[in-house]
Amino acid sequence: MKAKATTTHTIIAEQLHVFKRARSAVWQCKYLANGKWIRESTNTKDLAEAKAIATDKFADAKARKRNNINAVRRYFRSIA
């Protein structure tokens, strides 16, 4: 198994991670929704705040799935 970098923190095993990319100052999050990994920015430099934001994003995706709404929100401008 590949060792994780010190910039990667697991919040929920195999479901939610917070990490920092090489040339970025802000934390990113990666969570599992509908069998796919979704990567989003937390838009913060603070680790504790990034963990809270990532947890909220993950909970939002789970709630959307429970209500039969697509867990991944795509805007027209990002698709066009």
CSV table of N, CA, C and O in Angstrom, one decimal, residues 17-77:
chain,number,residue,atom,x,y,z
A,17,HIS,N,-11.4,12.6,2.7
A,17,HIS,CA,-10.0,12.9,2.9
A,17,HIS,C,-9.9,14.4,2.6
A,17,HIS,O,-10.6,15.0,1.8
A,18,VAL,N,-8.9,15.0,3.3
A,18,VAL,CA,-8.5,16.4,3.1
A,18,VAL,C,-7.1,16.4,2.8
A,18,VAL,O,-6.3,15.7,3.4
A,19,PHE,N,-6.7,17.1,1.7
A,19,PHE,CA,-5.3,17.1,1.3
A,19,PHE,C,-4.9,18.5,0.7
A,19,PHE,O,-5.7,19.3,0.4
A,20,LYS,N,-3.6,18.7,0.6
A,20,LYS,CA,-3.1,19.9,0.0
A,20,LYS,C,-2.3,19.5,-1.2
A,20,LYS,O,-1.4,18.7,-1.2
A,21,ARG,N,-2.6,20.1,-2.4
A,21,ARG,CA,-1.9,19.9,-3.6
A,21,ARG,C,-0.5,20.6,-3.6
A,21,ARG,O,-0.3,21.5,-2.8
A,22,ALA,N,0.4,20.2,-4.5
A,22,ALA,CA,1.7,20.7,-4.5
A,22,ALA,C,1.8,22.2,-4.6
A,22,ALA,O,2.5,22.8,-3.8
A,23,ARG,N,1.2,22.8,-5.5
A,23,ARG,CA,1.3,24.3,-5.7
A,23,ARG,C,0.1,25.0,-5.3
A,23,ARG,O,-0.3,26.0,-5.9
A,24,SER,N,-0.5,24.6,-4.2
A,24,SER,CA,-1.7,25.3,-3.7
A,24,SER,C,-1.6,25.6,-2.3
A,24,SER,O,-1.0,24.8,-1.5
A,25,ALA,N,-2.1,26.7,-1.9
A,25,ALA,CA,-2.0,27.1,-0.5
A,25,ALA,C,-3.3,26.7,0.3
A,25,ALA,O,-3.3,26.7,1.5
A,26,VAL,N,-4.4,26.4,-0.4
A,26,VAL,CA,-5.6,26.0,0.2
A,26,VAL,C,-5.8,24.5,0.2
A,26,VAL,O,-5.2,23.8,-0.6
A,27,TRP,N,-6.6,24.0,1.2
A,27,TRP,CA,-6.9,22.6,1.3
A,27,TRP,C,-7.9,22.1,0.3
A,27,TRP,O,-8.9,22.9,0.1
A,28,GLN,N,-7.8,20.9,-0.2
A,28,GLN,CA,-8.8,20.3,-1.0
A,28,GLN,C,-9.4,19.2,-0.3
A,28,GLN,O,-8.8,18.6,0.7
A,29,CYS,N,-10.6,18.7,-0.7
A,29,CYS,CA,-11.2,17.6,-0.1
A,29,CYS,C,-11.6,16.6,-1.2
A,29,CYS,O,-11.8,17.0,-2.3
A,30,LYS,N,-11.7,15.3,-0.8
A,30,LYS,CA,-12.1,14.3,-1.7
A,30,LYS,C,-13.0,13.4,-1.0
A,30,LYS,O,-12.7,12.9,0.1
A,31,TYR,N,-14.2,13.2,-1.5
A,31,TYR,CA,-15.2,12.3,-0.9
A,31,TYR,C,-15.9,11.4,-1.9
A,31,TYR,O,-15.9,11.7,-3.1
A,32,LEU,N,-16.4,10.3,-1.4
A,32,LEU,CA,-17.1,9.3,-2.2
A,32,LEU,C,-18.6,9.6,-2.2
A,32,LEU,O,-19.2,9.6,-1.2
A,33,ALA,N,-19.1,9.8,-3.5
A,33,ALA,CA,-20.5,10.0,-3.6
A,33,ALA,C,-21.0,9.2,-4.9
A,33,ALA,O,-20.5,9.4,-5.9
A,34,ASN,N,-22.0,8.4,-4.6
A,34,ASN,CA,-22.6,7.6,-5.7
A,34,ASN,C,-21.5,6.7,-6.4
A,34,ASN,O,-21.5,6.5,-7.6
A,35,GLY,N,-20.5,6.2,-5.6
A,35,GLY,CA,-19.5,5.4,-6.2
A,35,GLY,C,-18.4,6.1,-6.9
A,35,GLY,O,-17.5,5.4,-7.5
A,36,LYS,N,-18.4,7.4,-6.9
A,36,LYS,CA,-17.4,8.2,-7.6
A,36,LYS,C,-16.7,9.1,-6.6
A,36,LYS,O,-17.3,9.6,-5.7
A,37,TRP,N,-15.4,9.3,-6.8
A,37,TRP,CA,-14.7,10.3,-6.0
A,37,TRP,C,-14.9,11.7,-6.5
A,37,TRP,O,-14.6,11.9,-7.7
A,38,ILE,N,-15.3,12.6,-5.7
A,38,ILE,CA,-15.5,14.0,-6.0
A,38,ILE,C,-14.4,14.8,-5.3
A,38,ILE,O,-14.2,14.6,-4.1
A,39,ARG,N,-13.8,15.6,-6.1
A,39,ARG,CA,-12.7,16.5,-5.5
A,39,ARG,C,-13.2,18.0,-5.6
A,39,ARG,O,-13.6,18.4,-6.6
A,40,GLU,N,-13.1,18.7,-4.5
A,40,GLU,CA,-13.5,20.1,-4.4
A,40,GLU,C,-12.5,20.8,-3.5
A,40,GLU,O,-11.8,20.2,-2.6
A,41,SER,N,-12.4,22.1,-3.7
A,41,SER,CA,-11.6,23.0,-2.9
A,41,SER,C,-12.4,23.4,-1.7
A,41,SER,O,-13.6,23.6,-1.7
A,42,THR,N,-11.7,23.5,-0.5
A,42,THR,CA,-12.4,24.0,0.7
A,42,THR,C,-12.2,25.5,0.8
A,42,THR,O,-12.9,26.1,1.6
A,43,ASN,N,-11.4,26.1,0.0
A,43,ASN,CA,-11.1,27.5,-0.1
A,43,ASN,C,-10.7,28.1,1.2
A,43,ASN,O,-11.0,29.2,1.6
A,44,THR,N,-9.9,27.3,2.0
A,44,THR,CA,-9.3,27.8,3.2
A,44,THR,C,-7.9,27.3,3.4
A,44,THR,O,-7.6,26.2,3.0
A,45,LYS,N,-7.1,28.0,4.2
A,45,LYS,CA,-5.7,27.6,4.4
A,45,LYS,C,-5.6,27.0,5.8
A,45,LYS,O,-4.6,26.4,6.1
A,46,ASP,N,-6.7,27.0,6.6
A,46,ASP,CA,-6.7,26.5,8.0
A,46,ASP,C,-7.2,25.0,7.9
A,46,ASP,O,-8.3,24.7,7.4
A,47,LEU,N,-6.4,24.1,8.5
A,47,LEU,CA,-6.7,22.7,8.5
A,47,LEU,C,-8.0,22.4,9.2
A,47,LEU,O,-8.8,21.6,8.7
A,48,ALA,N,-8.2,22.9,10.4
A,48,ALA,CA,-9.4,22.6,11.2
A,48,ALA,C,-10.6,23.1,10.4
A,48,ALA,O,-11.7,22.4,10.4
A,49,GLU,N,-10.6,24.2,9.9
A,49,GLU,CA,-11.7,24.8,9.1
A,49,GLU,C,-12.0,23.9,7.9
A,49,GLU,O,-13.1,23.7,7.5
A,50,ALA,N,-10.9,23.5,7.2
A,50,ALA,CA,-11.0,22.7,6.0
A,50,ALA,C,-11.7,21.3,6.3
A,50,ALA,O,-12.5,20.9,5.6
A,51,LYS,N,-11.3,20.8,7.5
A,51,LYS,CA,-12.0,19.5,7.9
A,51,LYS,C,-13.5,19.7,8.1
A,51,LYS,O,-14.3,18.9,7.7
A,52,ALA,N,-13.8,20.8,8.7
A,52,ALA,CA,-15.2,21.1,9.0
A,52,ALA,C,-16.0,21.3,7.7
A,52,ALA,O,-17.1,20.8,7.5
A,53,ILE,N,-15.4,22.0,6.7
A,53,ILE,CA,-16.0,22.3,5.4
A,53,ILE,C,-16.2,21.0,4.7
A,53,ILE,O,-17.2,20.7,4.1
A,54,ALA,N,-15.1,20.2,4.7
A,54,ALA,CA,-15.2,18.9,4.0
A,54,ALA,C,-16.3,18.0,4.5
A,54,ALA,O,-17.0,17.3,3.8
A,55,THR,N,-16.4,18.0,5.8
A,55,THR,CA,-17.4,17.2,6.5
A,55,THR,C,-18.8,17.7,6.1
A,55,THR,O,-19.7,16.9,5.8
A,56,ASP,N,-19.0,19.0,6.0
A,56,ASP,CA,-20.3,19.5,5.5
A,56,ASP,C,-20.6,19.2,4.1
A,56,ASP,O,-21.7,18.8,3.8
A,57,LYS,N,-19.6,19.2,3.2
A,57,LYS,CA,-19.8,18.9,1.8
A,57,LYS,C,-20.2,17.4,1.7
A,57,LYS,O,-21.0,17.0,0.9
A,58,PHE,N,-19.5,16.5,2.5
A,58,PHE,CA,-19.8,15.1,2.4
A,58,PHE,C,-21.2,14.9,3.0
A,58,PHE,O,-22.0,14.1,2.4
A,59,ALA,N,-21.6,15.5,4.0
A,59,ALA,CA,-23.0,15.4,4.6
A,59,ALA,C,-24.0,15.9,3.6
A,59,ALA,O,-25.1,15.2,3.5
A,60,ASP,N,-23.7,17.0,2.9
A,60,ASP,CA,-24.6,17.5,1.9
A,60,ASP,C,-24.8,16.5,0.8
A,60,ASP,O,-26.0,16.3,0.3
A,61,ALA,N,-23.8,15.9,0.3
A,61,ALA,CA,-23.9,14.9,-0.8
A,61,ALA,C,-24.7,13.7,-0.3
A,61,ALA,O,-25.5,13.2,-1.1
A,62,LYS,N,-24.5,13.2,0.9
A,62,LYS,CA,-25.3,12.1,1.5
A,62,LYS,C,-26.8,12.5,1.6
A,62,LYS,O,-27.7,11.7,1.2
A,63,ALA,N,-27.1,13.7,2.0
A,63,ALA,CA,-28.5,14.2,2.1
A,63,ALA,C,-29.1,14.3,0.7
A,63,ALA,O,-30.3,13.9,0.6
A,64,ARG,N,-28.4,14.7,-0.2
A,64,ARG,CA,-28.9,14.8,-1.6
A,64,ARG,C,-29.2,13.5,-2.1
A,64,ARG,O,-30.2,13.3,-2.8
A,65,LYS,N,-28.4,12.5,-1.8
A,65,LYS,CA,-28.6,11.1,-2.3
A,65,LYS,C,-29.9,10.5,-1.7
A,65,LYS,O,-30.7,9.9,-2.3
A,66,ARG,N,-30.1,10.8,-0.3
A,66,ARG,CA,-31.2,10.3,0.4
A,66,ARG,C,-32.5,10.9,-0.2
A,66,ARG,O,-33.6,10.2,-0.2
A,67,ASN,N,-32.5,12.1,-0.7
A,67,ASN,CA,-33.6,12.8,-1.3
A,67,ASN,C,-33.8,12.6,-2.8
A,67,ASN,O,-34.5,13.3,-3.4
A,68,ASN,N,-33.0,11.6,-3.3
A,68,ASN,CA,-33.1,11.3,-4.8
A,68,ASN,C,-32.7,12.5,-5.6
A,68,ASN,O,-33.3,12.7,-6.7
A,69,ILE,N,-31.8,13.3,-5.2
A,69,ILE,CA,-31.2,14.4,-5.9
A,69,ILE,C,-29.8,14.1,-6.3
A,69,ILE,O,-29.1,13.4,-5.5
A,70,ASN,N,-29.4,14.5,-7.5
A,70,ASN,CA,-28.0,14.2,-7.9
A,70,ASN,C,-27.0,14.7,-6.9
A,70,ASN,O,-27.1,15.9,-6.5
A,71,ALA,N,-26.1,13.9,-6.4
A,71,ALA,CA,-25.1,14.3,-5.3
A,71,ALA,C,-24.1,15.3,-5.9
A,71,ALA,O,-23.6,16.1,-5.1
A,72,VAL,N,-23.9,15.2,-7.2
A,72,VAL,CA,-22.9,16.1,-7.8
A,72,VAL,C,-23.6,17.3,-8.5
A,72,VAL,O,-24.4,17.0,-9.4
A,73,ARG,N,-23.4,18.5,-8.0
A,73,ARG,CA,-24.0,19.6,-8.7
A,73,ARG,C,-23.1,20.2,-9.8
A,73,ARG,O,-22.0,20.5,-9.5
A,74,ARG,N,-23.6,20.3,-11.0
A,74,ARG,CA,-22.9,20.8,-12.1
A,74,ARG,C,-23.7,22.1,-12.6
A,74,ARG,O,-24.9,22.0,-12.7
A,75,TYR,N,-23.0,23.1,-12.8
A,75,TYR,CA,-23.6,24.3,-13.3
A,75,TYR,C,-23.4,24.4,-14.8
A,75,TYR,O,-22.4,23.8,-15.4
A,76,PHE,N,-24.3,25.1,-15.5
A,76,PHE,CA,-24.3,25.1,-17.0
A,76,PHE,C,-22.9,25.7,-17.5
A,76,PHE,O,-22.4,25.2,-18.4
A,77,ARG,N,-22.4,26.7,-16.8
A,77,ARG,CA,-21.2,27.4,-17.2
A,77,ARG,C,-20.0,26.4,-17.2
A,77,ARG,O,-19.1,26.6,-17.9
